[in-house]
GROMACS .gro file of C-alpha atoms in nm:
model
  179
    1MET     CA    1   0.000   0.000   0.000
    2THR     CA    2   0.163   0.330  -0.112
    3THR     CA    3  -0.115   0.581  -0.057
    4ASP     CA    4  -0.006   0.921   0.066
    5HIS     CA    5  -0.110   1.022   0.413
    6PRO     CA    6  -0.060   1.361   0.583
    7TYR     CA    7   0.122   1.193   0.874
    8VAL     CA    8   0.378   1.015   0.653
    9PHE     CA    9   0.690   1.176   0.507
   10ARG     CA   10   0.866   0.965   0.248
   11PHE     CA   11   1.238   1.037   0.254
   12SER     CA   12   1.272   0.796  -0.039
   13ALA     CA   13   1.060   1.032  -0.252
   14SER     CA   14   1.233   1.348  -0.129
   15GLU     CA   15   1.512   1.496  -0.340
   16PRO     CA   16   1.825   1.542  -0.124
   17ASN     CA   17   2.038   1.855  -0.119
   18ARG     CA   18   2.377   1.743  -0.249
   19PHE     CA   19   2.709   1.885  -0.134
   20ASP     CA   20   3.075   1.804  -0.171
   21GLY     CA   21   3.097   1.546   0.105
   22GLY     CA   22   2.739   1.422   0.132
   23GLU     CA   23   2.365   1.479   0.121
   24LEU     CA   24   2.095   1.631   0.340
   25GLN     CA   25   1.722   1.552   0.330
   26GLY     CA   26   1.476   1.713   0.563
   27ALA     CA   27   1.118   1.696   0.682
   28HIS     CA   28   1.015   2.039   0.814
   29GLU     CA   29   0.704   2.256   0.816
   30GLN     CA   30   0.764   2.378   0.458
   31ASN     CA   31   0.752   2.029   0.303
   32PHE     CA   32   0.570   1.827   0.573
   33PRO     CA   33   0.270   2.044   0.671
   34VAL     CA   34   0.177   1.832   0.973
   35LEU     CA   35   0.488   1.979   1.145
   36ARG     CA   36   0.358   2.336   1.120
   37ASP     CA   37   0.360   2.490   1.471
   38GLN     CA   38   0.482   2.160   1.621
   39GLU     CA   39   0.841   2.275   1.693
   40GLY     CA   40   0.995   1.972   1.527
   41SER     CA   41   1.191   1.873   1.218
   42VAL     CA   42   1.391   1.570   1.109
   43TYR     CA   43   1.691   1.544   0.878
   44LEU     CA   44   1.868   1.251   0.722
   45ILE     CA   45   2.236   1.326   0.670
   46HIS     CA   46   2.460   1.105   0.459
   47LEU     CA   47   2.832   1.180   0.473
   48GLU     CA   48   3.066   1.030   0.219
   49PRO     CA   49   3.404   0.902   0.340
   50SER     CA   50   3.586   1.202   0.496
   51GLY     CA   51   3.261   1.405   0.490
   52ILE     CA   52   3.197   1.675   0.751
   53ARG     CA   53   2.884   1.843   0.882
   54GLU     CA   54   3.002   2.204   0.902
   55PRO     CA   55   3.091   2.321   1.255
   56HIS     CA   56   2.791   2.524   1.375
   57TRP     CA   57   2.553   2.604   1.658
   58HIS     CA   58   2.178   2.653   1.687
   59PRO     CA   59   2.058   2.962   1.878
   60SER     CA   60   1.706   2.827   1.925
   61ALA     CA   61   1.721   2.447   1.902
   62TRP     CA   62   1.874   2.138   2.052
   63GLU     CA   63   1.927   1.828   1.841
   64LEU     CA   64   1.920   1.452   1.885
   65ASN     CA   65   2.143   1.258   1.645
   66PHE     CA   66   2.081   0.887   1.585
   67VAL     CA   67   2.365   0.708   1.406
   68ILE     CA   68   2.209   0.465   1.158
   69SER     CA   69   2.532   0.333   1.006
   70GLY     CA   70   2.900   0.418   1.008
   71LEU     CA   71   3.115   0.586   1.270
   72ALA     CA   72   3.079   0.957   1.357
   73ARG     CA   73   3.357   1.157   1.519
   74TRP     CA   74   3.206   1.440   1.728
   75THR     CA   75   3.334   1.768   1.866
   76MET     CA   76   3.115   1.962   2.109
   77LEU     CA   77   3.207   2.292   2.277
   78GLY     CA   78   2.998   2.448   2.551
   79THR     CA   79   2.923   2.481   2.920
   80HIS     CA   80   2.875   2.125   3.041
   81PRO     CA   81   2.664   1.980   3.324
   82ASP     CA   82   2.966   1.991   3.557
   83GLY     CA   83   2.973   2.372   3.516
   84THR     CA   84   3.292   2.384   3.310
   85TYR     CA   85   3.337   2.524   2.962
   86HIS     CA   86   3.532   2.280   2.749
   87ASN     CA   87   3.556   2.084   2.428
   88ASP     CA   88   3.446   1.718   2.415
   89LEU     CA   89   3.574   1.482   2.147
   90PHE     CA   90   3.412   1.140   2.109
   91GLU     CA   91   3.288   0.882   1.860
   92ALA     CA   92   2.941   0.736   1.813
   93GLY     CA   93   2.847   0.429   1.609
   94PRO     CA   94   2.535   0.250   1.488
   95ARG     CA   95   2.236   0.278   1.722
   96ASP     CA   96   2.408   0.546   1.935
   97LEU     CA   97   2.219   0.863   2.020
   98VAL     CA   98   2.405   1.194   2.060
   99PHE     CA   99   2.248   1.506   2.213
  100ALA     CA  100   2.371   1.853   2.113
  101PRO     CA  101   2.231   2.115   2.353
  102ARG     CA  102   2.098   2.447   2.224
  103GLY     CA  103   2.379   2.698   2.184
  104PHE     CA  104   2.662   2.441   2.190
  105PHE     CA  105   2.913   2.475   1.907
  106HIS     CA  106   2.939   2.128   1.750
  107TYR     CA  107   2.998   1.920   1.444
  108PHE     CA  108   3.046   1.563   1.337
  109GLU     CA  109   3.247   1.402   1.065
  110ASN     CA  110   3.264   1.063   0.906
  111ALA     CA  111   3.548   0.888   1.089
  112SER     CA  112   3.596   0.650   0.795
  113ASP     CA  113   3.792   0.712   0.477
  114THR     CA  114   3.618   0.418   0.306
  115GLU     CA  115   3.260   0.379   0.437
  116GLY     CA  116   2.961   0.615   0.437
  117LEU     CA  117   2.792   0.758   0.749
  118ASP     CA  118   2.415   0.796   0.793
  119VAL     CA  119   2.270   1.002   1.080
  120LEU     CA  120   1.907   1.090   1.154
  121VAL     CA  121   1.884   1.431   1.325
  122VAL     CA  122   1.576   1.546   1.520
  123PHE     CA  123   1.538   1.914   1.614
  124ASN     CA  124   1.294   2.088   1.847
  125THR     CA  125   1.230   2.354   1.581
  126SER     CA  126   1.024   2.354   1.264
  127THR     CA  127   1.276   2.580   1.090
  128GLN     CA  128   1.422   2.454   0.765
  129GLU     CA  129   1.797   2.386   0.767
  130PRO     CA  130   2.020   2.582   0.754
  131ASN     CA  131   1.801   2.870   0.875
  132ASP     CA  132   1.868   2.788   1.241
  133ASP     CA  133   2.240   2.716   1.188
  134ILE     CA  134   2.514   2.963   1.252
  135GLY     CA  135   2.813   2.801   1.087
  136ILE     CA  136   3.181   2.860   1.132
  137VAL     CA  137   3.222   3.002   0.779
  138GLY     CA  138   2.950   3.262   0.826
  139THR     CA  139   3.072   3.340   1.176
  140LEU     CA  140   3.432   3.404   1.071
  141ASN     CA  141   3.328   3.602   0.766
  142SER     CA  142   3.090   3.826   0.956
  143LEU     CA  143   3.382   3.964   1.158
  144PRO     CA  144   3.635   4.220   1.034
  145ARG     CA  145   3.975   4.065   0.963
  146SER     CA  146   4.132   4.307   1.214
  147VAL     CA  147   3.905   4.173   1.490
  148LEU     CA  148   3.989   3.814   1.398
  149ALA     CA  149   4.361   3.897   1.396
  150ALA     CA  150   4.338   4.060   1.740
  151SER     CA  151   4.136   3.767   1.878
  152PHE     CA  152   4.381   3.505   1.751
  153GLY     CA  153   4.691   3.715   1.824
  154VAL     CA  154   4.816   3.699   1.465
  155SER     CA  155   4.860   3.947   1.182
  156VAL     CA  156   4.565   4.041   0.962
  157SER     CA  157   4.741   3.874   0.667
  158ALA     CA  158   4.692   3.537   0.843
  159PHE     CA  159   4.330   3.554   0.723
  160ASP     CA  160   4.408   3.643   0.359
  161GLN     CA  161   4.335   3.291   0.231
  162ILE     CA  162   3.993   3.260   0.398
  163PRO     CA  163   3.713   3.318   0.145
  164ASP     CA  164   3.496   3.612   0.251
  165GLU     CA  165   3.152   3.486   0.147
  166ILE     CA  166   2.884   3.455   0.413
  167LYS     CA  167   2.691   3.147   0.305
  168PRO     CA  168   2.587   2.820   0.459
  169VAL     CA  169   2.816   2.528   0.376
  170VAL     CA  170   2.619   2.261   0.563
  171ILE     CA  171   2.824   1.962   0.440
  172THR     CA  172   3.180   1.950   0.308
  173ARG     CA  173   3.477   1.714   0.332
  174ARG     CA  174   3.818   1.697   0.497
  175HIS     CA  175   4.101   1.834   0.292
  176THR     CA  176   4.450   1.696   0.311
  177GLY     CA  177   4.613   2.039   0.302
  178THR     CA  178   4.767   1.969  -0.037
  179GLU     CA  179   4.468   2.089  -0.239
   0.00000   0.00000   0.00000
């Protein structure tokens, strides 16, 4: 039985957004009307080998990340339950659930150079991605180079190679440094 129903979202029929490094498909209030005013959205992220979900934070949402397949390497920066502000690095595999609190700077990457990674992400917002993301690229590029230089304690020329566009990247891949 393949009849459409307002309470069913078919990821298999949804066209993914494709990026260098992977794909993103989402069910949100714009394409799944039953979510309107429900403060919820769901995304299926596929990362190719060496794929990265851009480092980012959400000002108005937390997220639950369920690893379907593959191995995810996580970085999470924020004020933790023990009251300290620090960076956590960890891995999560199939059937693991990772919580990213609202306002925590975080990202995950595919830990494998040969296998894909699939993660289902649930947000407590109906906003379409990346409209609730503040990514590292946009963050850096919204600041004057002189402010960045002062913050990092380096010369302004240290930032000459950073592209100056303010745009969401969402998904990319690790570079070896030789590109």
